[in-house]
Short mmCIF file of C-alpha atoms and ligand atoms in Angstrom, two decimals:
data_model
loop_
_atom_site.label_atom_id
_atom_site.label_comp_id
_atom_site.label_asym_id
_atom_site.label_seq_id
_atom_site.Cartn_x
_atom_site.Cartn_y
_atom_site.Cartn_z
CA UNK S 1226 -37.91 -41.63 1.30
CA UNK S 1227 -35.97 -37.72 2.36
CA UNK S 1228 -35.68 -36.02 -0.37
CA UNK S 1229 -31.45 -36.10 -1.65
CA UNK S 1230 -30.10 -32.87 -0.96
CA UNK S 1231 -26.54 -32.78 -2.44
CA UNK S 1232 -24.17 -29.49 -2.87
CA UNK S 1233 -21.39 -27.85 -4.17
CA UNK S 1234 -19.23 -25.89 -2.25
CA UNK S 1235 -16.02 -24.24 -3.91
CA UNK S 1236 -13.46 -22.08 -2.20
CA UNK S 1237 -12.97 -18.97 -4.69
CA UNK S 1238 -9.64 -18.55 -4.77
CA UNK S 1239 -9.30 -19.12 -8.41
CA UNK S 1240 -11.36 -20.90 -11.70
CA UNK S 1241 -13.25 -23.49 -11.19
CA UNK S 1242 -10.81 -26.68 -11.71
CA UNK S 1243 -11.59 -29.63 -14.06
CA UNK S 1244 -11.70 -31.94 -10.83
CA UNK S 1245 -14.17 -29.10 -9.11
CA UNK S 1246 -15.97 -29.46 -12.18
CA UNK S 1247 -16.50 -33.04 -11.69
CA UNK S 1248 -17.88 -33.02 -8.39
CA UNK S 1249 -20.43 -30.66 -9.32
CA UNK S 1250 -21.53 -32.51 -11.81
CA UNK S 1251 -21.88 -35.70 -9.59
CA UNK S 1252 -24.07 -33.82 -7.17
CA UNK S 1253 -26.34 -32.23 -9.56
CA UNK S 1254 -26.68 -35.06 -11.62
CA UNK S 1255 -27.63 -37.15 -8.36
CA UNK S 1256 -29.80 -34.42 -7.43
CA UNK S 1257 -31.66 -34.53 -10.75
CA UNK S 1258 -31.35 -38.16 -10.75
CA UNK S 1259 -33.61 -38.29 -7.55
CA UNK S 1260 -35.69 -35.20 -8.08
CA UNK S 1261 -33.82 -33.81 -4.68
CA UNK S 1262 -32.22 -30.34 -4.84
CA UNK S 1263 -28.65 -28.99 -5.05
CA UNK S 1264 -27.40 -26.38 -3.09
CA UNK S 1265 -24.77 -23.95 -3.99
CA UNK S 1266 -22.08 -22.51 -1.74
CA UNK S 1267 -19.14 -20.10 -2.07
CA UNK S 1268 -17.17 -21.05 0.87
CA UNK S 1269 -14.91 -17.93 1.18
CA UNK S 1270 -13.71 -17.55 5.05
CA UNK S 1271 -10.58 -17.38 3.86
CA UNK S 1272 -10.79 -13.51 3.31
CA UNK S 1273 -7.42 -13.06 1.41
CA UNK S 1274 -7.85 -15.63 -0.74
CA UNK S 1275 -10.94 -15.14 -1.64
CA UNK S 1276 -12.07 -12.89 -5.17
CA UNK S 1277 -15.04 -11.75 -6.94
CA UNK S 1278 -13.03 -12.28 -10.03
CA UNK S 1279 -12.77 -15.86 -8.52
CA UNK S 1280 -16.88 -15.97 -7.41
CA UNK S 1281 -17.94 -14.58 -11.28
CA UNK S 1282 -15.35 -16.76 -13.06
CA UNK S 1283 -17.11 -20.17 -10.99
CA UNK S 1284 -20.69 -18.63 -11.74
CA UNK S 1285 -19.67 -18.22 -15.12
CA UNK S 1286 -17.85 -21.92 -16.10
CA UNK S 1287 -20.68 -23.37 -13.84
CA UNK S 1288 -23.22 -21.52 -16.43
CA UNK S 1289 -21.81 -22.47 -19.73
CA UNK S 1290 -22.19 -26.39 -18.28
CA UNK S 1291 -25.33 -25.60 -17.81
CA UNK S 1292 -25.15 -27.04 -13.95
CA UNK S 1293 -28.05 -24.91 -12.05
CA UNK S 1294 -29.19 -24.71 -8.64
CA UNK S 1295 -32.35 -25.11 -6.65
CA UNK S 1296 -30.76 -23.09 -3.52
CA UNK S 1297 -28.10 -19.94 -3.17
CA UNK S 1298 -25.52 -18.88 -3.78
CA UNK S 1299 -25.25 -18.55 -0.01
CA UNK S 1300 -21.38 -16.85 0.42
CA UNK S 1301 -19.84 -18.44 4.35
CA UNK S 1302 -18.47 -14.72 4.93
CA UNK S 1303 -22.05 -13.70 5.65
CA UNK S 1304 -23.08 -16.13 8.40
CA UNK S 1305 -20.15 -15.82 10.73
CA UNK S 1306 -22.89 -15.03 13.26
CA UNK S 1307 -24.63 -18.71 12.43
CA UNK S 1308 -21.04 -20.52 12.91
CA UNK S 1309 -20.97 -18.35 16.48
CA UNK S 1310 -24.18 -19.60 17.67
CA UNK S 1311 -23.16 -23.23 16.91
CA UNK S 1312 -20.05 -22.52 18.39
CA UNK S 1313 -21.91 -21.37 21.54
CA UNK S 1314 -24.03 -24.39 21.47
CA UNK S 1315 -20.83 -26.74 21.58
CA UNK S 1316 -19.51 -24.91 24.39
CA UNK S 1317 -22.85 -25.01 26.63
CA UNK S 1318 -23.44 -29.03 25.50
CA UNK S 1319 -19.43 -29.50 27.09
CA UNK S 1320 -18.34 -30.50 23.47
CA UNK S 1321 -16.24 -27.15 23.16
CA UNK S 1322 -13.91 -25.07 25.33
CA UNK S 1323 -11.76 -22.04 25.57
CA UNK S 1324 -7.86 -22.06 24.72
CA UNK S 1325 -5.79 -19.96 25.46
CA UNK S 1326 -1.93 -21.64 24.77
CA UNK S 1327 0.25 -19.50 23.74
CA UNK S 1328 2.08 -19.92 20.39
CA UNK S 1329 4.93 -21.00 22.04
CA UNK S 1330 3.09 -23.15 23.48
CA UNK S 1331 1.85 -24.96 20.81
CA UNK S 1332 4.85 -25.43 18.82
CA UNK S 1333 6.32 -27.01 22.05
CA UNK S 1334 3.66 -29.33 22.11
CA UNK S 1335 3.94 -29.78 17.97
CA UNK S 1336 7.76 -30.56 18.53
CA UNK S 1337 6.68 -33.23 21.41
CA UNK S 1338 3.84 -34.90 19.04
CA UNK S 1339 6.16 -35.23 16.01
CA UNK S 1340 9.05 -36.65 18.24
CA UNK S 1341 6.46 -39.28 19.75
CA UNK S 1342 4.25 -40.15 16.94
CA UNK S 1343 5.37 -38.30 13.92
CA UNK S 1344 2.50 -35.93 14.38
CA UNK S 1345 1.58 -32.57 15.71
CA UNK S 1346 -1.14 -32.80 18.96
CA UNK S 1347 -2.76 -30.63 20.47
CA UNK S 1348 -2.65 -31.95 24.58
CA UNK S 1349 -5.45 -30.85 25.81
CA UNK S 1350 -3.88 -28.51 28.60
CA UNK S 1351 -6.97 -25.89 28.26
CA UNK S 1352 -9.17 -28.62 27.96
CA UNK S 1353 -11.36 -29.02 31.76
CA UNK S 1354 -9.80 -25.18 32.62
CA UNK S 1355 -13.08 -24.25 31.76
CA UNK S 1356 -12.10 -20.93 30.33
CA UNK S 1357 -14.56 -18.27 29.33
CA UNK S 1358 -13.90 -16.15 26.31
CA UNK S 1359 -10.95 -13.52 26.09
CA UNK S 1360 -8.69 -11.79 23.74
CA UNK S 1361 -6.72 -14.54 21.81
CA UNK S 1362 -8.52 -17.33 23.25
CA UNK S 1363 -9.35 -19.89 20.29
CA UNK S 1364 -12.38 -22.50 20.80
CA UNK S 1365 -11.31 -26.08 20.24
CA UNK S 1366 -13.30 -29.16 19.93
CA UNK S 1367 -13.54 -31.36 22.56
CA UNK S 1368 -12.70 -34.81 20.41
CA UNK S 1369 -13.23 -38.08 21.99
CA UNK S 1370 -9.99 -40.02 24.05
CA UNK S 1371 -11.21 -43.42 22.56
CA UNK S 1372 -13.11 -45.90 19.75
CA UNK S 1373 -12.85 -45.05 16.46
CA UNK S 1374 -14.94 -42.77 13.82
CA UNK S 1375 -16.04 -44.86 11.14
CA UNK S 1376 -16.81 -42.48 7.22
CA UNK S 1377 -19.09 -45.42 5.63
CA UNK S 1378 -18.36 -44.01 2.50
CA UNK S 1379 -20.54 -45.02 -0.26
CA UNK S 1380 -17.67 -44.92 -3.07
CA UNK S 1381 -14.56 -46.29 -0.85
CA UNK S 1382 -16.52 -48.94 1.73
CA UNK S 1383 -15.99 -48.30 5.46
CA UNK S 1384 -12.67 -45.70 6.63
CA UNK S 1385 -11.98 -46.31 10.06
CA UNK S 1386 -10.32 -43.60 12.05
CA UNK S 1387 -8.27 -44.74 15.75
CA UNK S 1388 -10.49 -41.51 17.69
CA UNK S 1389 -6.74 -40.95 19.09
CA UNK S 1390 -5.27 -39.90 16.29
CA UNK S 1391 -7.78 -36.54 16.41
CA UNK S 1392 -6.79 -34.23 18.50
CA UNK S 1393 -9.27 -31.25 19.26
CA UNK S 1394 -8.94 -29.85 16.93
CA UNK S 1395 -9.95 -25.46 16.46
CA UNK S 1396 -13.28 -24.73 15.55
CA UNK S 1397 -13.02 -20.90 16.04
CA UNK S 1398 -10.13 -18.72 15.89
CA UNK S 1399 -9.08 -15.98 18.25
CA UNK S 1400 -10.68 -13.14 16.06
CA UNK S 1401 -14.23 -15.31 16.21
CA UNK S 1402 -13.91 -16.78 12.11
CA UNK S 1403 -14.98 -20.16 12.12
CA UNK S 1404 -12.65 -22.85 10.68
CA UNK S 1405 -13.15 -24.44 7.74
CA UNK S 1406 -14.46 -28.19 9.46
CA UNK S 1407 -16.94 -26.06 12.10
CA UNK S 1408 -18.20 -23.95 9.55
CA UNK S 1409 -18.62 -27.04 6.87
CA UNK S 1410 -20.39 -28.63 9.16
CA UNK S 1411 -22.37 -25.93 10.72
CA UNK S 1412 -23.63 -25.11 6.86
CA UNK S 1413 -24.55 -28.92 6.19
CA UNK S 1414 -26.35 -29.21 8.92
CA UNK S 1415 -28.77 -25.55 8.48
CA UNK S 1416 -28.70 -26.15 5.02
CA UNK S 1417 -30.31 -29.69 5.32
CA UNK S 1418 -27.42 -31.44 2.83
CA UNK S 1419 -28.00 -35.64 3.13
CA UNK S 1420 -25.49 -36.44 0.29
CA UNK S 1421 -21.57 -34.92 0.25
CA UNK S 1422 -19.98 -36.79 -3.15
CA UNK S 1423 -16.43 -34.63 -3.22
CA UNK S 1424 -12.51 -35.22 -3.69
CA UNK S 1425 -11.09 -37.81 -1.56
CA UNK S 1426 -8.43 -35.49 -1.01
CA UNK S 1427 -11.06 -34.82 1.74
CA UNK S 1428 -10.84 -37.85 3.60
CA UNK S 1429 -9.06 -37.05 6.20
CA UNK S 1430 -11.31 -34.19 6.93
CA UNK S 1431 -13.87 -36.17 7.46
CA UNK S 1432 -13.86 -37.87 10.72
CA UNK S 1433 -13.73 -34.56 12.41
CA UNK S 1434 -16.50 -33.78 10.45
CA UNK S 1435 -18.28 -36.58 11.24
CA UNK S 1436 -17.51 -35.94 15.53
CA UNK S 1437 -19.12 -32.02 14.88
CA UNK S 1438 -22.01 -33.37 13.68
CA UNK S 1439 -22.54 -36.17 16.68
CA UNK S 1440 -21.76 -33.57 19.07
CA UNK S 1441 -24.78 -31.61 17.58
CA UNK S 1442 -26.99 -34.23 17.77
CA UNK S 1443 -27.27 -33.86 13.98
CA UNK S 1444 -27.50 -37.04 11.37
CA UNK S 1445 -24.81 -38.02 9.86
CA UNK S 1446 -24.69 -37.09 5.94
CA UNK S 1447 -23.97 -40.16 3.27
CA UNK S 1448 -20.28 -39.35 2.51
CA UNK S 1449 -18.61 -40.66 -1.44
CA UNK S 1450 -15.33 -39.39 -1.53
CA UNK S 1451 -14.22 -39.71 -5.10
CA UNK S 1452 -10.98 -40.27 -6.27
CA UNK S 1453 -8.84 -37.22 -8.20
CA UNK S 1454 -8.14 -36.63 -12.36
CA UNK S 1455 -5.19 -37.52 -12.58
CA UNK S 1456 -3.52 -36.45 -15.86
CA UNK S 1457 -1.37 -38.52 -18.25
CA UNK S 1458 1.89 -39.51 -15.84
CA UNK S 1459 -0.93 -40.31 -13.22
CA UNK S 1460 0.03 -37.16 -11.05
CA UNK S 1461 -2.55 -35.13 -10.26
CA UNK S 1462 -4.18 -33.39 -12.98
CA UNK S 1463 -2.21 -29.67 -13.05
CA UNK S 1464 -1.24 -26.66 -15.13
CA UNK S 1465 1.21 -28.63 -16.76
CA UNK S 1466 -0.88 -31.25 -17.86
CA UNK S 1467 -2.44 -28.77 -19.97
CA UNK S 1468 -5.43 -26.35 -19.34
CA UNK S 1469 -7.46 -27.14 -15.84
CA UNK S 1470 -9.74 -24.04 -15.54
CA UNK S 1471 -13.34 -25.53 -17.52
CA UNK S 1472 -13.71 -22.19 -19.04
CA UNK S 1473 -10.66 -22.87 -20.64
CA UNK S 1474 -12.28 -25.89 -22.79
CA UNK S 1475 -15.47 -23.86 -24.07
CA UNK S 1476 -12.60 -21.14 -25.43
CA UNK S 1477 -11.04 -24.38 -27.29
CA UNK S 1478 -14.12 -24.81 -29.04
CA UNK S 1479 -15.81 -27.69 -26.58
CA UNK S 1480 -19.72 -28.39 -26.60
CA UNK S 1481 -20.83 -27.98 -22.81
CA UNK S 1482 -22.22 -31.85 -23.48
CA UNK S 1483 -19.18 -32.93 -24.61
CA UNK S 1484 -17.60 -31.54 -21.79
CA UNK S 1485 -20.10 -33.06 -18.93
CA UNK S 1486 -20.32 -36.45 -20.55
CA UNK S 1487 -16.46 -36.44 -20.50
CA UNK S 1488 -16.00 -35.37 -17.11
CA UNK S 1489 -19.15 -37.55 -15.67
CA UNK S 1490 -16.76 -40.57 -17.58
CA UNK S 1491 -14.02 -39.72 -15.80
CA UNK S 1492 -14.82 -41.22 -12.52
CA UNK S 1493 -18.40 -43.12 -12.95
CA UNK S 1494 -19.24 -45.94 -15.86
CA UNK S 1495 -23.05 -47.03 -17.17
CA UNK S 1496 -21.39 -50.32 -18.75
CA UNK S 1497 -19.65 -49.88 -21.70
CA UNK S 1498 -21.45 -46.60 -22.57
CA UNK S 1499 -19.77 -43.65 -23.72
CA UNK S 1500 -21.83 -40.78 -25.02
CA UNK S 1501 -24.61 -39.99 -23.25
CA UNK S 1502 -27.14 -37.29 -23.61
CA UNK S 1503 -27.45 -35.14 -20.44
CA UNK S 1504 -31.10 -36.44 -20.87
CA UNK S 1505 -29.47 -40.27 -20.60
CA UNK S 1506 -26.84 -39.18 -17.68
CA UNK S 1507 -29.47 -37.55 -15.17
CA UNK S 1508 -31.58 -41.18 -15.98
CA UNK S 1509 -28.44 -43.40 -15.42
CA UNK S 1510 -26.39 -41.72 -13.18
CA UNK S 1511 -25.83 -43.40 -9.54
CA UNK S 1512 -23.82 -43.43 -6.72
CA UNK S 1513 -22.94 -47.12 -6.79
CA UNK S 1514 -21.48 -46.72 -10.21
CA UNK S 1515 -19.26 -44.03 -8.89
CA UNK S 1516 -14.85 -46.09 -9.80
CA UNK S 1517 -12.80 -46.78 -7.36
CA UNK S 1518 -10.50 -45.82 -9.37
CA UNK S 1519 -9.13 -42.18 -10.40
CA UNK S 1520 -10.11 -41.31 -13.84
CA UNK S 1521 -6.73 -40.22 -16.10
CA UNK S 1522 -7.84 -37.01 -18.04
CA UNK S 1523 -6.87 -37.65 -21.76
CA UNK S 1524 -7.14 -34.83 -24.20
CA UNK S 1525 -7.63 -37.73 -27.27
CA UNK S 1526 -10.89 -38.99 -25.61
CA UNK S 1527 -12.33 -35.57 -24.99
CA UNK S 1528 -12.15 -34.97 -28.48
CA UNK S 1529 -13.15 -38.13 -29.74
CA UNK S 1530 -16.41 -37.36 -27.86
CA UNK S 1531 -16.80 -33.30 -28.85
CA UNK S 1532 -16.58 -34.82 -32.51
CA UNK S 1533 -19.55 -37.30 -31.53
CA UNK S 1534 -21.61 -34.67 -29.69
CA UNK S 1535 -20.98 -31.99 -32.49
CA UNK S 1536 -22.39 -34.80 -34.77
CA UNK S 1537 -25.52 -35.54 -33.10
CA UNK S 1538 -26.53 -31.83 -31.84
CA UNK S 1539 -29.15 -30.27 -34.28
CA UNK S 1540 -27.33 -27.85 -36.82
CA UNK S 1541 -29.83 -24.94 -35.09
CA UNK S 1542 -28.39 -25.66 -32.21
CA UNK S 1543 -24.92 -25.05 -32.76
CA UNK S 1544 -25.24 -21.62 -34.70
CA UNK S 1545 -25.42 -19.27 -31.57
CA UNK S 1546 -22.50 -21.89 -30.56
CA UNK S 1547 -20.35 -20.73 -33.41
CA UNK S 1548 -20.81 -16.83 -33.94
CA UNK S 1549 -18.54 -16.70 -31.58
CA UNK S 1550 -15.80 -18.44 -32.95
CA UNK S 1551 -16.55 -17.47 -36.44
CA UNK S 1552 -15.91 -13.68 -34.83
CA UNK S 1553 -12.57 -14.31 -33.60
CA UNK S 1554 -11.88 -15.10 -37.13
CA UNK S 1555 -13.46 -11.87 -38.00
CA UNK S 1556 -16.62 -13.23 -39.59
CA UNK S 1557 -19.81 -11.80 -38.88
CA UNK S 1558 -22.22 -14.50 -39.24
CA UNK S 1559 -25.36 -14.45 -38.16
CA UNK S 1560 -28.07 -17.44 -37.02
CA UNK S 1561 -30.35 -19.11 -39.90
CA UNK S 1562 -30.87 -21.10 -42.39
CA UNK S 1563 -27.52 -20.08 -43.78
CA UNK S 1564 -25.26 -21.16 -41.45
CA UNK S 1565 -27.35 -23.96 -40.78
CA UNK S 1566 -27.12 -25.03 -43.99
CA UNK S 1567 -22.75 -24.66 -43.32
CA UNK S 1568 -23.03 -26.33 -40.52
CA UNK S 1569 -24.35 -29.16 -42.03
CA UNK S 1570 -21.34 -29.58 -44.49
CA UNK S 1571 -19.05 -29.90 -41.36
CA UNK S 1572 -20.62 -31.10 -38.69
CA UNK S 1573 -19.52 -34.98 -39.65
CA UNK S 1574 -15.66 -33.17 -39.77
CA UNK S 1575 -14.85 -31.20 -37.05
CA UNK S 1576 -13.76 -31.69 -33.95
CA UNK S 1577 -14.04 -28.69 -31.95
CA UNK S 1578 -16.15 -25.49 -32.60
CA UNK S 1579 -13.05 -23.96 -33.66
CA UNK S 1580 -11.92 -26.30 -35.88
CA UNK S 1581 -15.64 -26.08 -37.42
CA UNK S 1582 -15.50 -22.04 -37.92
CA UNK S 1583 -11.50 -22.50 -39.50
CA UNK S 1584 -13.28 -24.92 -41.71
CA UNK S 1585 -16.11 -22.69 -42.28
CA UNK S 1586 -14.27 -19.73 -43.42
CA UNK S 1587 -14.40 -19.95 -46.90
CA UNK S 1588 -17.73 -19.62 -46.96
CA UNK S 1589 -17.88 -15.88 -45.49
CA UNK S 1590 -15.01 -14.68 -47.69
CA UNK S 1591 -15.11 -12.66 -50.83
CA UNK S 1592 -11.57 -13.30 -51.87
CA UNK S 1593 -10.29 -17.17 -51.58
CA UNK S 1594 -6.85 -17.47 -50.75
CA UNK S 1595 -5.40 -20.50 -52.51
CA UNK S 1596 -3.08 -22.85 -50.24
CA UNK S 1597 -0.19 -22.75 -52.29
CA UNK S 1598 0.16 -26.56 -52.25
CA UNK S 1599 -3.07 -26.79 -53.62
CA UNK S 1600 -2.88 -24.36 -56.18
CA UNK S 1601 0.06 -25.23 -57.79
CA UNK S 1602 -0.67 -29.14 -57.58
CA UNK S 1603 -4.40 -28.04 -59.02
CA UNK S 1604 -4.99 -24.59 -60.89
CA UNK S 1605 -2.93 -25.71 -63.78
CA UNK S 1606 -3.56 -25.15 -67.22
CA UNK S 1607 -5.60 -28.45 -68.10
CA UNK S 1608 -8.36 -27.36 -65.67
CA UNK S 1609 -9.37 -23.57 -67.89
CA UNK S 1610 -11.37 -25.71 -70.22
CA UNK S 1611 -13.57 -27.56 -67.68
CA UNK S 1612 -13.69 -24.53 -65.54
CA UNK S 1613 -15.19 -22.05 -68.80
CA UNK S 1614 -17.15 -25.18 -69.86
CA UNK S 1615 -18.93 -25.00 -65.75
CA UNK S 1616 -19.55 -21.44 -65.94
CA UNK S 1617 -20.73 -21.23 -69.84
CA UNK S 1618 -23.54 -24.14 -68.36
CA UNK S 1619 -23.82 -21.92 -64.71
CA UNK S 1620 -24.90 -19.11 -66.60
CA UNK S 1621 -27.96 -21.00 -68.22
CA UNK S 1622 -28.94 -22.08 -64.53
CA UNK S 1623 -31.84 -20.36 -62.63
CA UNK S 1624 -31.59 -23.25 -59.88
CA UNK S 1625 -28.38 -24.26 -58.30
CA UNK S 1626 -29.53 -28.12 -56.85
CA UNK S 1627 -27.95 -30.67 -56.39
CA UNK S 1628 -29.14 -32.31 -58.82
CA UNK S 1629 -29.34 -29.70 -62.00
CA UNK S 1630 -25.99 -29.34 -60.69
CA UNK S 1631 -24.57 -33.15 -60.95
CA UNK S 1632 -26.45 -32.43 -64.77
CA UNK S 1633 -23.89 -29.49 -64.99
CA UNK S 1634 -20.82 -31.61 -63.85
CA UNK S 1635 -21.92 -34.49 -66.21
CA UNK S 1636 -22.20 -32.34 -69.51
CA UNK S 1637 -18.66 -31.43 -68.81
CA UNK S 1638 -17.32 -34.46 -68.35
CA UNK S 1639 -18.46 -35.90 -71.62
CA UNK S 1640 -17.61 -32.31 -73.50
CA UNK S 1641 -14.18 -32.18 -72.62
CA UNK S 1642 -13.41 -36.74 -71.58
CA UNK S 1643 -12.10 -35.89 -68.13
CA UNK S 1644 -13.05 -37.55 -64.77
CA UNK S 1645 -15.12 -35.88 -61.93
CA UNK S 1646 -12.37 -35.36 -60.03
CA UNK S 1647 -10.35 -33.46 -62.76
CA UNK S 1648 -13.09 -31.59 -62.55
CA UNK S 1649 -14.03 -31.14 -59.27
CA UNK S 1650 -10.97 -30.61 -57.64
CA UNK S 1651 -10.37 -27.33 -59.62
CA UNK S 1652 -13.45 -26.33 -58.78
CA UNK S 1653 -12.92 -27.04 -54.42
CA UNK S 1654 -9.99 -24.95 -55.11
CA UNK S 1655 -11.39 -22.51 -56.98
CA UNK S 1656 -14.17 -22.05 -54.17
CA UNK S 1657 -12.07 -22.76 -50.65
CA UNK S 1658 -8.53 -22.30 -51.42
CA UNK S 1659 -7.96 -26.39 -50.23
CA UNK S 1660 -8.29 -30.04 -51.84
CA UNK S 1661 -9.86 -31.48 -48.59
CA UNK S 1662 -13.55 -29.66 -48.46
CA UNK S 1663 -17.51 -31.06 -47.95
CA UNK S 1664 -19.24 -32.71 -50.63
CA UNK S 1665 -18.40 -30.47 -54.32
CA UNK S 1666 -22.60 -30.19 -54.98
CA UNK S 1667 -23.37 -29.60 -51.32
CA UNK S 1668 -20.62 -26.04 -51.25
CA UNK S 1669 -21.04 -25.26 -54.57
CA UNK S 1670 -25.29 -24.89 -53.82
CA UNK S 1671 -24.74 -23.39 -50.86
CA UNK S 1672 -22.26 -20.71 -51.74
CA UNK S 1673 -25.15 -19.52 -54.55
CA UNK S 1674 -24.45 -18.80 -58.12
CA UNK S 1675 -23.26 -15.77 -57.90
CA UNK S 1676 -20.09 -16.04 -55.72
CA UNK S 1677 -19.59 -19.36 -57.27
CA UNK S 1678 -19.16 -17.76 -60.89
CA UNK S 1679 -17.38 -15.15 -59.63
CA UNK S 1680 -14.50 -17.67 -57.71
CA UNK S 1681 -14.73 -19.72 -60.92
CA UNK S 1682 -13.20 -16.77 -62.63
CA UNK S 1683 -10.94 -15.92 -60.57
CA UNK S 1684 -9.64 -19.03 -60.84
CA UNK S 1685 -8.90 -18.99 -64.29
CA UNK S 1686 -7.61 -15.73 -64.06
CA UNK S 1687 -5.11 -17.12 -61.27
CA UNK S 1688 -4.10 -19.91 -64.11
CA UNK S 1689 -3.84 -18.13 -67.16
CA UNK S 1690 -1.95 -15.27 -65.09
CA UNK S 1691 0.46 -17.61 -63.73
CA UNK S 1692 1.22 -19.21 -67.52
CA UNK S 1693 2.05 -16.23 -68.75
CA UNK S 1694 4.40 -15.37 -66.25
N1 LIG M 1383 -14.50 -26.00 -0.18
C1 LIG M 1383 -13.84 -26.75 -0.49
C2 LIG M 1383 -13.02 -26.74 -1.83
O1 LIG M 1383 -13.53 -25.91 -2.46
C3 LIG M 1383 -15.08 -27.98 -0.67
C4 LIG M 1383 -15.55 -29.24 0.60
C5 LIG M 1383 -16.31 -29.69 0.77
O2 LIG M 1383 -16.44 -30.05 0.12
O3 LIG M 1383 -16.78 -30.03 1.86
O4 LIG M 1383 -12.63 -28.03 -1.24
#
């Protein structure tokens, strides 16, 4: 079988959109699954709307997702001479012609077309005039006027278009620049792309592109048009549903592997499986299992999947990813065993890295700020005795390991007659400021003897001071 060559050709007119990322992912996965090639092409022929900032934003998003490419990035704006050559080939072979109809004439045709069939249509005035190039002349494709053009779509099945519905569309503007359909087809031919998976908003372009392939005598690639990603009201996903930029999800603390896992599930399935590692996706991805109905973007599901990926990730892989989020909170943390052990206490209780950073805050603070409710409920005079008893025992301990800590707590329970909870809760608030935290022995061990003792002493001071008021 021929090597599969797929591509992702974003137009750099904004950031990488969730839907665009899904398209990139499907093409990338299919190339990886088949040991094929994945081409990146920047479709920047619209000079007015294309920006370098958008190109950079697209690269940044792809890099975050880990979607790499084997070829490119090509830039259409650097390939105008190639498109011209291909247009000339069509003119030479009688598949295209120059047209000098004026805007007024085109407007009159548009009106006639709208009145007759409800759509604008070029009436073929210049079709057989054999005009040469001239100022202001565009080049039109000589579309067949009989028969039909069929997209053999791997997702949607056959889609049939009557050729009478396709008029002689422009392939080269009067300034010599290519129109979108021409540039795409020339690129896909010259880059040997043989599999095109894209959003179904492109279905209406495809018959024109197929006609161009045929006119060039080139093989028509495999097409698969994927339903659009929708918002929860089933309208096409847009800003009013929430963030649509891929990097916004990075900044909200999603892991790229979770985001990819979620994206793929918005249009592809493998039985009932929800959680996939990247290797599993590469192994299992197939065009056959792309869904026929549109995926609805659901933040809750994405969160749940992110929580699962955070839990599954080796802590040492998360350190580098968590550090920037800690930094946002003013915490300078370093990679290493300390951060890893912190992550181990939080990875089963954090839906995002933002949440994990917030939950990790107390590990790094010199002064614990008590949550008001927690302090009122737990830091009461009755807690002073057990805290003091614990402090006395901690002072004599060389190692702060879980079994030894357990012994110390048990001894305090015996001495004070209090249950474990009555001792652990004030310790928890003293150490973390809150009533909920990872396991008390775990956090004591991580925070370490010196800081634990200081925090317990401060909590005792706090209670005694409040009592004096
Ligand atoms: N540049 C087009 C877009 O961003 C994609 C064209 C294609 O997939 O053929 O929508």
